[in-house]
Coordinates of C-alpha atoms and ligand atoms in Angstrom, one line a residue:
M1 CA -27.0 164.5 -131.3
T2 CA -25.0 161.5 -132.4
S3 CA -21.5 161.0 -131.1
L4 CA -18.6 158.9 -132.5
L5 CA -15.5 157.8 -130.7
G6 CA -12.2 157.7 -132.5
I7 CA -8.5 158.3 -132.1
A8 CA -7.4 161.8 -131.1
A9 CA -5.0 162.4 -133.9
S10 CA -4.4 166.2 -133.7
N11 CA -5.1 168.5 -130.8
G12 CA -7.7 171.2 -130.8
I13 CA -11.4 171.7 -131.3
A14 CA -13.1 172.4 -134.6
I15 CA -16.8 173.4 -135.0
A16 CA -18.0 173.7 -138.6
K17 CA -20.2 172.2 -141.3
A18 CA -19.4 168.8 -142.7
Y19 CA -17.9 168.5 -146.1
R20 CA -17.9 164.9 -147.3
L21 CA -14.8 163.9 -149.3
V22 CA -16.5 160.7 -150.4
E23 CA -16.9 159.3 -153.8
P24 CA -20.7 159.1 -154.6
D25 CA -22.3 156.1 -156.1
L26 CA -21.7 156.2 -159.9
S27 CA -23.3 152.9 -160.8
F28 CA -25.9 152.8 -163.6
E29 CA -27.7 150.4 -165.8
K30 CA -26.9 149.6 -169.4
K31 CA -30.0 150.5 -171.4
M32 CA -31.3 150.8 -174.9
I33 CA -32.8 154.2 -175.7
E34 CA -35.5 155.3 -178.2
N35 CA -34.4 158.7 -179.1
P36 CA -30.6 158.9 -179.9
A37 CA -30.8 162.6 -180.8
A38 CA -32.2 163.5 -177.4
E39 CA -29.6 161.2 -175.7
I40 CA -26.8 162.9 -177.5
E41 CA -28.1 166.3 -176.4
R42 CA -28.2 165.0 -172.8
F43 CA -24.6 163.8 -173.2
R44 CA -23.6 167.2 -174.6
Q45 CA -25.2 169.0 -171.7
A46 CA -23.3 166.8 -169.2
M47 CA -20.1 167.5 -171.0
A48 CA -20.8 171.3 -170.9
K49 CA -21.4 171.2 -167.2
A50 CA -18.3 169.1 -166.6
K51 CA -16.3 171.6 -168.6
S52 CA -17.5 174.7 -166.8
E53 CA -17.0 172.9 -163.5
L54 CA -13.4 172.0 -164.5
E55 CA -12.7 175.5 -165.6
T56 CA -13.7 176.9 -162.3
I57 CA -11.7 174.3 -160.4
R58 CA -8.7 175.0 -162.5
D59 CA -8.9 178.8 -162.0
R60 CA -9.3 178.4 -158.3
A61 CA -6.5 175.8 -158.0
K62 CA -4.2 178.3 -159.8
V63 CA -4.8 180.9 -157.1
E64 CA -5.0 178.7 -154.1
L65 CA -2.6 175.9 -154.9
G66 CA -0.3 177.1 -157.6
E67 CA 0.2 176.5 -161.3
D68 CA 1.6 173.0 -161.0
K69 CA -1.5 171.7 -159.1
A70 CA -3.8 173.5 -161.6
A71 CA -2.0 171.7 -164.5
I72 CA -3.8 168.5 -163.6
F73 CA -7.2 170.2 -164.3
E74 CA -5.8 171.7 -167.5
A75 CA -5.0 168.2 -168.7
H76 CA -8.5 167.1 -167.9
L77 CA -9.9 169.9 -169.9
L78 CA -7.8 168.8 -172.9
V79 CA -9.3 165.3 -172.6
L80 CA -12.8 166.7 -172.3
N81 CA -12.4 168.8 -175.5
D82 CA -10.8 166.0 -177.5
P83 CA -13.1 165.0 -180.5
E84 CA -11.2 161.7 -180.7
L85 CA -13.0 160.8 -177.4
N86 CA -16.3 162.6 -177.9
S87 CA -17.2 161.5 -181.4
P88 CA -17.0 157.8 -180.9
I89 CA -19.3 158.2 -177.8
E90 CA -21.9 160.1 -179.9
D91 CA -21.5 157.5 -182.7
K92 CA -22.2 154.7 -180.3
I93 CA -25.3 156.4 -178.9
Q94 CA -26.5 156.9 -182.5
S95 CA -25.6 153.6 -184.0
E96 CA -26.1 151.2 -181.0
K97 CA -29.0 153.2 -179.4
L98 CA -27.1 152.9 -176.1
N99 CA -27.8 155.2 -173.1
A100 CA -25.2 157.9 -172.7
E101 CA -23.7 156.5 -169.5
S102 CA -22.9 153.1 -171.2
A103 CA -21.6 154.7 -174.4
L104 CA -19.3 157.0 -172.3
K105 CA -18.1 154.2 -170.0
E106 CA -17.5 151.7 -172.8
T107 CA -15.6 154.1 -175.0
A108 CA -13.5 155.5 -172.2
D109 CA -12.7 152.0 -170.9
M110 CA -11.4 151.1 -174.4
F111 CA -9.1 154.2 -174.5
V112 CA -7.9 153.6 -171.0
A113 CA -7.0 150.0 -171.8
M114 CA -5.2 151.2 -174.9
F115 CA -3.2 153.9 -173.2
E116 CA -2.3 151.7 -170.3
Q117 CA -0.7 149.1 -172.5
M118 CA 1.6 151.7 -174.1
D119 CA 5.3 151.7 -173.1
N120 CA 5.2 155.5 -172.7
E121 CA 4.9 157.2 -169.4
Y122 CA 3.1 160.2 -170.9
M123 CA 0.4 158.1 -172.5
K124 CA -0.1 156.1 -169.3
E125 CA -0.8 159.3 -167.5
R126 CA -3.4 160.1 -170.1
A127 CA -5.3 157.0 -169.1
A128 CA -5.6 158.3 -165.5
D129 CA -6.9 161.6 -166.9
I130 CA -9.5 159.9 -169.0
R131 CA -10.7 158.0 -166.0
D132 CA -11.1 161.1 -164.0
V133 CA -12.9 163.0 -166.7
T134 CA -15.2 160.1 -167.3
K135 CA -16.1 160.1 -163.6
R136 CA -16.9 163.8 -163.8
V137 CA -19.1 163.6 -166.9
L138 CA -20.8 160.5 -165.5
S139 CA -21.6 162.4 -162.3
H140 CA -23.4 165.0 -164.3
L141 CA -25.3 162.4 -166.3
L142 CA -26.4 160.8 -163.1
G143 CA -27.1 164.1 -161.3
V144 CA -24.8 163.4 -158.4
Q145 CA -22.1 165.7 -157.0
L146 CA -18.4 164.7 -157.0
P147 CA -16.4 166.2 -154.1
N148 CA -14.2 169.1 -155.2
P149 CA -11.9 169.9 -152.2
S150 CA -10.2 172.7 -154.0
M151 CA -13.5 174.5 -154.4
I152 CA -14.2 174.7 -150.7
A153 CA -14.9 178.3 -149.8
E154 CA -16.4 178.2 -146.3
E155 CA -15.2 176.8 -143.0
V156 CA -15.7 173.0 -143.0
V157 CA -14.8 169.8 -141.3
I158 CA -13.7 167.2 -143.8
V159 CA -15.4 163.8 -143.5
A160 CA -13.7 160.9 -145.3
E161 CA -13.0 157.2 -145.4
D162 CA -9.3 158.1 -145.2
L163 CA -7.2 160.9 -146.4
T164 CA -4.1 160.2 -148.4
P165 CA -1.0 162.3 -147.7
S166 CA -1.6 164.1 -151.0
D167 CA -5.3 164.8 -150.2
T168 CA -4.2 166.2 -146.9
A169 CA -1.5 168.3 -148.6
Q170 CA -4.1 169.9 -150.8
L171 CA -6.5 170.9 -148.0
N172 CA -6.8 174.7 -147.7
R173 CA -5.8 175.6 -144.1
Q174 CA -8.0 178.7 -144.3
F175 CA -11.2 176.8 -144.7
V176 CA -10.5 173.3 -143.4
K177 CA -11.0 173.6 -139.7
G178 CA -10.8 169.9 -138.8
F179 CA -11.2 166.4 -140.2
T180 CA -12.5 163.0 -139.2
T181 CA -12.0 159.7 -141.0
N182 CA -13.3 156.2 -140.7
I183 CA -9.8 154.6 -140.7
G184 CA -6.3 155.4 -139.6
G185 CA -4.4 155.6 -136.3
R186 CA -2.3 158.2 -134.5
T187 CA 0.7 157.4 -136.7
S188 CA -1.0 157.2 -140.1
H189 CA 0.2 159.9 -142.3
S190 CA -3.0 161.8 -142.4
A191 CA -2.8 162.2 -138.7
I192 CA 0.8 163.3 -138.9
M193 CA 0.0 165.8 -141.5
A194 CA -2.9 167.1 -139.5
R195 CA -0.6 167.8 -136.6
S196 CA 1.9 169.6 -138.8
L197 CA -0.9 171.7 -140.3
E198 CA -2.4 172.2 -136.8
I199 CA -5.8 171.0 -137.9
P200 CA -7.8 169.2 -135.2
A201 CA -8.5 165.6 -136.3
V202 CA -10.1 162.4 -135.1
V203 CA -9.3 159.3 -137.1
G204 CA -10.5 155.7 -137.0
T205 CA -14.1 156.5 -136.1
K206 CA -15.2 153.6 -138.3
L207 CA -18.6 155.3 -139.0
A208 CA -17.9 159.0 -139.9
T209 CA -18.9 158.6 -143.5
N210 CA -22.1 156.6 -142.6
E211 CA -23.3 159.0 -139.9
I212 CA -22.4 162.4 -141.2
N213 CA -24.2 164.1 -144.1
N214 CA -23.0 167.1 -146.1
G215 CA -23.8 170.3 -144.2
D216 CA -24.3 168.6 -140.7
L217 CA -22.8 170.7 -138.0
V218 CA -19.9 168.7 -136.6
I219 CA -17.6 169.2 -133.5
V220 CA -14.2 167.5 -133.8
D221 CA -12.7 167.1 -130.4
G222 CA -9.1 166.3 -131.3
L223 CA -8.2 166.4 -127.6
K224 CA -10.4 163.5 -126.5
G225 CA -11.0 161.8 -129.9
E226 CA -14.7 162.5 -130.1
V227 CA -16.9 163.7 -132.9
H228 CA -20.4 165.1 -132.2
I229 CA -22.9 165.4 -135.0
N230 CA -25.6 168.1 -134.9
P231 CA -24.9 169.0 -131.3
T232 CA -27.3 170.9 -129.1
Q233 CA -26.7 174.6 -128.5
E234 CA -25.6 173.7 -124.9
V235 CA -22.9 171.3 -126.2
I236 CA -21.7 173.9 -128.7
E237 CA -21.3 176.4 -125.9
Q238 CA -19.4 173.9 -123.8
Y239 CA -17.0 173.3 -126.6
R240 CA -16.5 176.9 -127.3
K241 CA -15.3 177.1 -123.7
V242 CA -13.0 174.1 -124.2
A243 CA -11.6 175.7 -127.3
A244 CA -11.0 179.0 -125.6
D245 CA -9.2 177.3 -122.6
Y246 CA -7.0 175.4 -125.1
E247 CA -6.0 178.7 -126.7
L248 CA -5.1 180.1 -123.3
Q249 CA -3.0 177.0 -122.6
K250 CA -1.2 177.5 -125.9
A251 CA -0.5 181.1 -125.1
E252 CA 1.2 179.9 -121.9
W253 CA 3.4 177.5 -123.8
A254 CA 4.2 180.1 -126.3
K255 CA 6.2 182.0 -123.7
L256 CA 8.8 179.3 -123.9
V257 CA 9.6 179.8 -127.6
N258 CA 13.0 181.3 -127.0
E259 CA 13.9 179.2 -124.0
Q260 CA 16.3 176.2 -124.0
T261 CA 15.0 172.8 -123.2
I262 CA 16.6 172.1 -119.8
S263 CA 15.4 169.7 -117.2
A264 CA 14.7 170.9 -113.6
D265 CA 18.2 169.6 -112.7
G266 CA 19.9 171.4 -115.5
Q267 CA 20.3 168.7 -118.2
H268 CA 19.9 169.8 -121.8
V269 CA 18.1 167.8 -124.4
E270 CA 17.4 168.9 -128.0
L271 CA 13.8 169.4 -129.2
A272 CA 13.6 169.3 -132.9
A273 CA 10.7 169.3 -135.4
N274 CA 9.5 166.9 -138.1
I275 CA 8.8 168.5 -141.4
G276 CA 7.4 167.5 -144.8
T277 CA 8.2 170.5 -146.9
P278 CA 10.2 173.8 -146.8
N279 CA 6.8 175.5 -146.1
D280 CA 6.7 173.8 -142.7
L281 CA 9.7 175.9 -141.6
K282 CA 7.4 178.7 -140.5
G283 CA 5.9 176.4 -137.8
V284 CA 9.4 175.2 -136.9
T285 CA 10.6 178.7 -136.1
A286 CA 7.3 179.8 -134.5
N287 CA 7.5 176.9 -132.1
G288 CA 11.1 177.4 -131.2
A289 CA 12.6 174.1 -132.4
E290 CA 16.3 173.6 -132.0
G291 CA 16.6 171.8 -135.3
V292 CA 14.9 169.6 -137.8
G293 CA 15.0 166.0 -136.6
L294 CA 13.2 164.5 -139.6
Y295 CA 12.6 166.0 -143.0
R296 CA 10.3 163.5 -144.7
T297 CA 11.5 164.2 -148.3
E298 CA 8.8 161.9 -149.9
F299 CA 6.4 164.8 -150.0
L300 CA 8.6 166.4 -152.7
Y301 CA 7.8 163.4 -154.8
M302 CA 4.0 163.3 -154.2
G303 CA 1.1 165.2 -155.6
R304 CA 2.8 165.5 -159.0
D305 CA 3.1 163.3 -162.1
Q306 CA 6.8 162.8 -162.4
L307 CA 10.0 162.5 -160.4
P308 CA 11.4 165.8 -159.0
T309 CA 14.6 166.8 -160.8
E310 CA 18.0 167.1 -159.1
E311 CA 17.7 170.9 -159.4
E312 CA 14.2 171.0 -157.8
Q313 CA 15.4 168.9 -154.9
F314 CA 18.5 170.9 -154.5
E315 CA 16.5 174.1 -154.1
A316 CA 14.1 172.5 -151.6
Y317 CA 17.0 171.1 -149.4
K318 CA 18.9 174.4 -149.7
A319 CA 15.9 176.3 -148.6
V320 CA 15.5 174.2 -145.5
L321 CA 19.2 174.3 -144.6
E322 CA 19.4 178.0 -145.1
G323 CA 16.1 178.6 -143.3
M324 CA 17.5 176.8 -140.2
N325 CA 20.5 179.0 -140.1
G326 CA 23.1 176.5 -139.1
K327 CA 20.9 174.5 -136.8
P328 CA 21.0 170.7 -137.4
V329 CA 18.7 169.4 -140.2
V330 CA 18.3 165.6 -140.5
V331 CA 17.1 164.8 -144.0
R332 CA 15.7 161.3 -144.5
T333 CA 16.2 159.9 -148.0
L334 CA 13.1 158.8 -149.9
D335 CA 10.7 156.6 -147.9
I336 CA 8.1 155.7 -150.4
G337 CA 5.8 152.7 -150.1
G338 CA 3.5 151.6 -147.3
D339 CA 0.7 154.1 -147.4
K340 CA 2.7 156.6 -149.5
E341 CA 2.4 155.8 -153.2
L342 CA 3.7 157.5 -156.2
P343 CA 1.2 157.1 -159.1
Y344 CA 3.9 157.6 -161.7
L345 CA 6.2 155.0 -160.3
E346 CA 4.4 151.9 -161.4
L347 CA 5.1 149.4 -158.8
P348 CA 3.3 146.1 -158.7
K349 CA 0.5 145.8 -156.1
E350 CA 1.7 144.0 -153.0
M351 CA -0.1 141.9 -150.5
N352 CA 1.6 143.6 -147.5
P353 CA 2.9 147.0 -148.7
F354 CA 4.2 147.8 -145.2
L355 CA 6.4 144.7 -145.4
G356 CA 7.2 145.2 -149.0
F357 CA 9.4 147.0 -151.5
R358 CA 9.7 150.4 -149.8
A359 CA 12.1 153.0 -148.7
I360 CA 15.8 152.0 -148.8
R361 CA 14.8 148.7 -150.4
L362 CA 13.4 150.5 -153.4
C363 CA 16.3 153.1 -153.4
L364 CA 18.9 150.4 -153.5
E365 CA 17.3 148.9 -156.6
E366 CA 16.1 152.0 -158.4
Q367 CA 19.4 153.6 -158.0
N368 CA 18.9 156.4 -160.5
I369 CA 16.2 157.8 -158.2
F370 CA 18.4 157.4 -155.1
R371 CA 21.5 158.9 -156.8
T372 CA 19.7 161.9 -158.0
Q373 CA 18.4 162.6 -154.5
L374 CA 21.9 162.1 -152.9
R375 CA 23.5 164.4 -155.4
A376 CA 21.0 167.1 -154.6
L377 CA 21.6 166.6 -150.9
L378 CA 25.4 166.6 -151.2
R379 CA 25.3 169.9 -153.2
A380 CA 22.9 171.4 -150.7
S381 CA 25.2 170.4 -147.8
N382 CA 27.2 173.6 -148.3
Y383 CA 24.3 175.7 -147.1
G384 CA 23.9 174.5 -143.5
N385 CA 24.3 171.7 -141.0
L386 CA 23.1 168.7 -142.9
K387 CA 22.7 165.2 -141.5
I388 CA 21.5 162.4 -143.8
M389 CA 19.6 159.4 -142.7
F390 CA 18.4 156.2 -144.4
P391 CA 14.9 154.9 -143.7
M392 CA 13.9 151.3 -143.0
I393 CA 17.4 149.9 -142.6
A394 CA 17.1 146.2 -141.6
T395 CA 20.7 145.0 -142.1
L396 CA 24.2 146.3 -141.9
D397 CA 24.7 145.3 -145.6
E398 CA 21.9 147.7 -146.6
F399 CA 23.5 150.5 -144.7
R400 CA 26.9 149.8 -146.2
S401 CA 25.4 149.7 -149.7
A402 CA 23.6 152.9 -149.2
K403 CA 26.7 154.5 -147.8
S404 CA 28.9 153.4 -150.6
I405 CA 26.4 154.9 -153.2
L406 CA 26.6 158.2 -151.2
E407 CA 30.4 158.0 -151.3
D408 CA 30.3 157.3 -155.0
E409 CA 28.1 160.3 -155.7
K410 CA 30.3 162.5 -153.5
Q411 CA 33.4 161.5 -155.4
K412 CA 31.7 162.2 -158.7
L413 CA 30.7 165.7 -157.6
L414 CA 34.2 166.4 -156.3
T415 CA 35.7 165.3 -159.6
E416 CA 33.3 167.6 -161.4
G417 CA 34.7 170.4 -159.3
Q418 CA 31.7 170.9 -157.1
K419 CA 31.9 171.5 -153.3
V420 CA 30.5 169.2 -150.7
S421 CA 30.6 169.8 -147.0
E422 CA 33.1 167.7 -145.0
K423 CA 30.9 167.6 -141.9
I424 CA 27.8 165.6 -143.1
E425 CA 26.8 163.1 -140.4
L426 CA 25.3 159.9 -141.7
G427 CA 22.7 158.0 -139.7
I428 CA 19.9 155.5 -139.9
M429 CA 16.3 155.3 -138.8
V430 CA 15.8 152.5 -136.3
E431 CA 12.3 151.3 -137.1
I432 CA 12.8 147.6 -137.7
P433 CA 13.3 145.4 -134.7
S434 CA 16.3 143.6 -136.3
T435 CA 18.2 146.9 -136.3
A436 CA 17.3 147.7 -132.7
V437 CA 18.5 144.3 -131.6
L438 CA 21.7 144.7 -133.5
A439 CA 22.2 148.4 -132.6
D440 CA 25.6 147.7 -130.9
Q441 CA 27.0 146.6 -134.2
F442 CA 25.4 149.4 -136.2
A443 CA 26.6 152.0 -133.7
K444 CA 30.2 151.2 -134.7
E445 CA 29.5 152.4 -138.3
V446 CA 26.8 155.1 -138.1
D447 CA 27.1 158.7 -136.7
F448 CA 23.7 158.6 -135.1
F449 CA 20.4 156.8 -134.8
S450 CA 16.9 158.2 -135.0
I451 CA 14.3 155.8 -133.6
G452 CA 11.2 155.7 -135.8
T453 CA 8.7 154.4 -133.3
N454 CA 5.7 154.6 -135.6
D455 CA 7.1 151.8 -137.6
L456 CA 9.1 150.2 -134.8
I457 CA 5.9 149.7 -132.8
Q458 CA 4.0 148.4 -135.8
Y459 CA 6.7 145.8 -136.6
T460 CA 7.4 144.8 -133.1
M461 CA 3.7 144.3 -132.3
A462 CA 2.9 143.0 -135.8
A463 CA 0.0 145.5 -135.9
D464 CA -0.7 147.6 -139.1
R465 CA -0.5 151.3 -138.2
M466 CA -3.4 152.0 -140.6
N467 CA -5.8 149.5 -139.1
Q468 CA -7.9 150.8 -136.3
R469 CA -9.0 147.4 -135.3
V470 CA -5.5 146.6 -134.1
S471 CA -4.7 150.2 -133.0
Y472 CA -4.9 149.1 -129.3
L473 CA -1.5 147.5 -130.0
Y474 CA 0.1 150.8 -130.7
Q475 CA 1.6 150.7 -127.2
P476 CA 4.6 153.1 -127.0
Y477 CA 4.8 152.5 -123.2
S478 CA 4.9 148.7 -123.5
P479 CA 7.9 147.4 -121.6
S480 CA 8.8 145.5 -124.8
I481 CA 9.1 148.8 -126.8
L482 CA 10.9 150.6 -123.9
R483 CA 13.5 147.8 -123.8
L484 CA 14.2 148.1 -127.5
V485 CA 14.5 151.9 -127.1
K486 CA 16.9 151.4 -124.2
M487 CA 19.0 148.9 -126.2
V488 CA 19.4 151.4 -129.0
I489 CA 20.3 154.3 -126.6
D490 CA 22.8 152.3 -124.6
A491 CA 24.4 150.8 -127.7
A492 CA 24.8 154.3 -129.3
H493 CA 26.2 155.8 -126.1
A494 CA 28.7 153.0 -125.7
E495 CA 30.1 154.2 -129.0
R496 CA 29.7 157.9 -128.2
K497 CA 27.1 158.4 -130.8
W498 CA 23.9 160.4 -130.3
V499 CA 20.3 159.1 -130.5
G500 CA 17.2 160.9 -131.5
M501 CA 13.6 159.8 -131.8
C502 CA 11.4 161.0 -134.6
G503 CA 8.4 158.8 -134.3
E504 CA 5.3 160.2 -132.6
M505 CA 6.3 158.7 -129.3
A506 CA 8.9 161.5 -129.0
G507 CA 6.2 164.1 -128.4
D508 CA 4.0 162.0 -126.2
E509 CA 3.5 163.4 -122.7
T510 CA 3.6 160.0 -121.0
A511 CA 6.6 158.8 -122.9
I512 CA 8.8 161.9 -122.5
P513 CA 9.6 161.4 -118.8
I514 CA 10.7 157.8 -119.5
L515 CA 12.7 158.8 -122.6
L516 CA 14.5 161.5 -120.7
G517 CA 15.4 158.9 -118.0
L518 CA 16.6 156.5 -120.7
G519 CA 19.0 159.2 -121.9
L520 CA 17.5 160.1 -125.3
D521 CA 19.5 163.0 -126.7
E522 CA 17.1 164.5 -129.3
F523 CA 13.3 164.5 -129.4
S524 CA 11.8 165.2 -132.8
M525 CA 8.1 165.8 -133.1
S526 CA 5.4 167.8 -134.9
A527 CA 6.4 171.4 -134.5
T528 CA 3.1 172.1 -132.7
S529 CA 4.0 169.7 -129.9
I530 CA 7.4 171.3 -129.1
L531 CA 6.4 174.0 -126.7
K532 CA 4.2 171.6 -124.7
A533 CA 7.1 169.2 -124.5
R534 CA 9.5 171.9 -123.4
S535 CA 7.1 173.0 -120.7
L536 CA 7.0 169.4 -119.4
I537 CA 10.7 168.7 -119.6
R538 CA 11.5 171.9 -117.7
K539 CA 9.5 170.5 -114.7
L540 CA 11.2 167.1 -114.7
N541 CA 14.2 166.0 -112.8
K542 CA 16.4 163.9 -115.0
S543 CA 17.9 161.9 -112.2
E544 CA 14.4 161.0 -110.9
M545 CA 13.4 160.0 -114.4
E546 CA 16.4 157.7 -114.6
K547 CA 15.0 155.8 -111.6
L548 CA 11.5 155.8 -113.2
A549 CA 12.9 154.4 -116.4
N550 CA 14.8 151.6 -114.6
E551 CA 11.6 150.7 -112.9
V552 CA 9.2 150.7 -115.9
I553 CA 11.6 148.7 -118.0
N554 CA 11.0 145.8 -115.6
M555 CA 7.2 146.1 -115.5
Q556 CA 4.8 143.7 -117.2
T557 CA 2.2 145.7 -118.9
T558 CA 1.5 149.1 -120.5
S559 CA -1.0 150.1 -117.9
Q560 CA 1.5 149.5 -115.1
V561 CA 3.9 151.8 -116.9
I562 CA 1.3 154.5 -117.3
D563 CA 0.4 154.4 -113.6
A564 CA 4.1 154.6 -112.7
V565 CA 4.6 157.7 -114.8
N566 CA 1.4 159.3 -113.5
N567 CA 2.6 158.7 -109.9
V568 CA 5.8 160.6 -110.3
V569 CA 4.9 163.2 -112.9
S570 CA 2.2 165.9 -112.5
K571 CA 1.7 167.2 -116.0
Ligands
PEP1 C1 8.5 156.3 -138.0 O1 8.3 155.2 -138.6 O2 8.5 156.4 -136.8 C2 8.8 157.5 -138.8 C3 9.1 158.6 -138.1 O3 8.7 157.4 -140.1 P1 7.2 157.5 -140.9 O4 6.2 157.9 -139.9 O5 7.4 158.5 -141.9 O6 7.1 156.1 -141.4
MG2 MG1 8.8 155.0 -140.6

């Protein structure tokens, strides 16, 4: 048995066969061939295999993932059947006596370059389709298998270098029992998605794709951050027991689903859920959340090939607001960039995407995108308790500009005779240190803050949240981070504003006692962490936690803080 150590990204135990979501080697040599007719036949056979594979994938995607996801494969089939692409390849094999791989690649590259230069979005997307189809045909010519995640039909553990948010969104919960990746940290989006899907995950193992073959039996221990490859029967039995104990523990927490979140000395705090799509509402209700503290709207924009319309967005926001039945819903405006890309929004590659043109920076410049979203939100505001927040605010000027665009759209809607709620609160994410430091000034103008510790910690520590080599610097209990959090909470309370936290720290067992002591009003986390957090807070005495918070703020290191928490809190 080989074991790997990584970062525990999503709780639970998975035991299943490995499914590698890894691109195989598609390299080949350019060669001259003797018999063009036989080579053309080989090419046609590869095309036929690719076609039947794509048809199966498309049909399955229709059932499992819906028509819109299946449309991608429909487009691939159109490319595959297009004689304008196929004939030049066969001509090339015939006239230049080239091997099929080279004829295919050279012809496809020419079309890709041609389409990419066009000024037409539709044609540019065709370039991407040609690239994908070429890869598929090439895999058949070379006799290697491309991974097809939508074809998974048995229980598996996914093994990958990394999973993009859209990969993760396409995983079928029924069959995907867990995943493990080479890169990523606790706050990378693959980890966040795994928690909301309740799939056990270990990320940042560095070696998963080197060590694990397709079909190996794998245990993903998302509680400890370990991965065991081809374990002995004894180890499997031990893990079955750990998994069963964990299920019992979850059943205990589940008893608190309709309870309030009140500390042992009677102080109420709000426990809210982070969501990515209206589908996540099931988990929100099942876990007894008192609101939605962060709706990451960017998932509406991902896994598709054009921007969502105002109407589509309106329907999604309305569904969430209605689904929450008057409970608060904090919707964050588009936070694209960093590790969240939109293939159809052609943005130049940046050296440091996390420090680049993302979130509110992009929205203030690409105002048509921003305005469409704001209109959809304002219209949806009539259906529930909406709060809007802007991501990645670094300066008061940015907040004021965003606010004035919102006001502008509101006036337009009112002039058109549409209704807009009068009670929408407007807040910001505090995830850039400049904003935390200037929180007293922001507090005069915003209705609330939500502290985004995933980014706040990455920017304060200057440590990329995707890079596991520096993941030791993800230190939510560092006195430096705790001081910033305290500054924000105190500044807000001085202006009688409320403060939430929607970064992963809000659901962290060691951080919760300190945050309670610092006076945080709302804790927003993966829905699956809520009951555990409620169970913990009900055992804590807020006045004791205030003392603890005052002490740890003045400590020197993270480990001192952890010891101090462990001394006063028995979890
Ligand atoms: C954060 O930065 O803490 C946050 C909640 O936003 P995201 O994880 O989506 O960047
Ligand atoms: Mg963030």
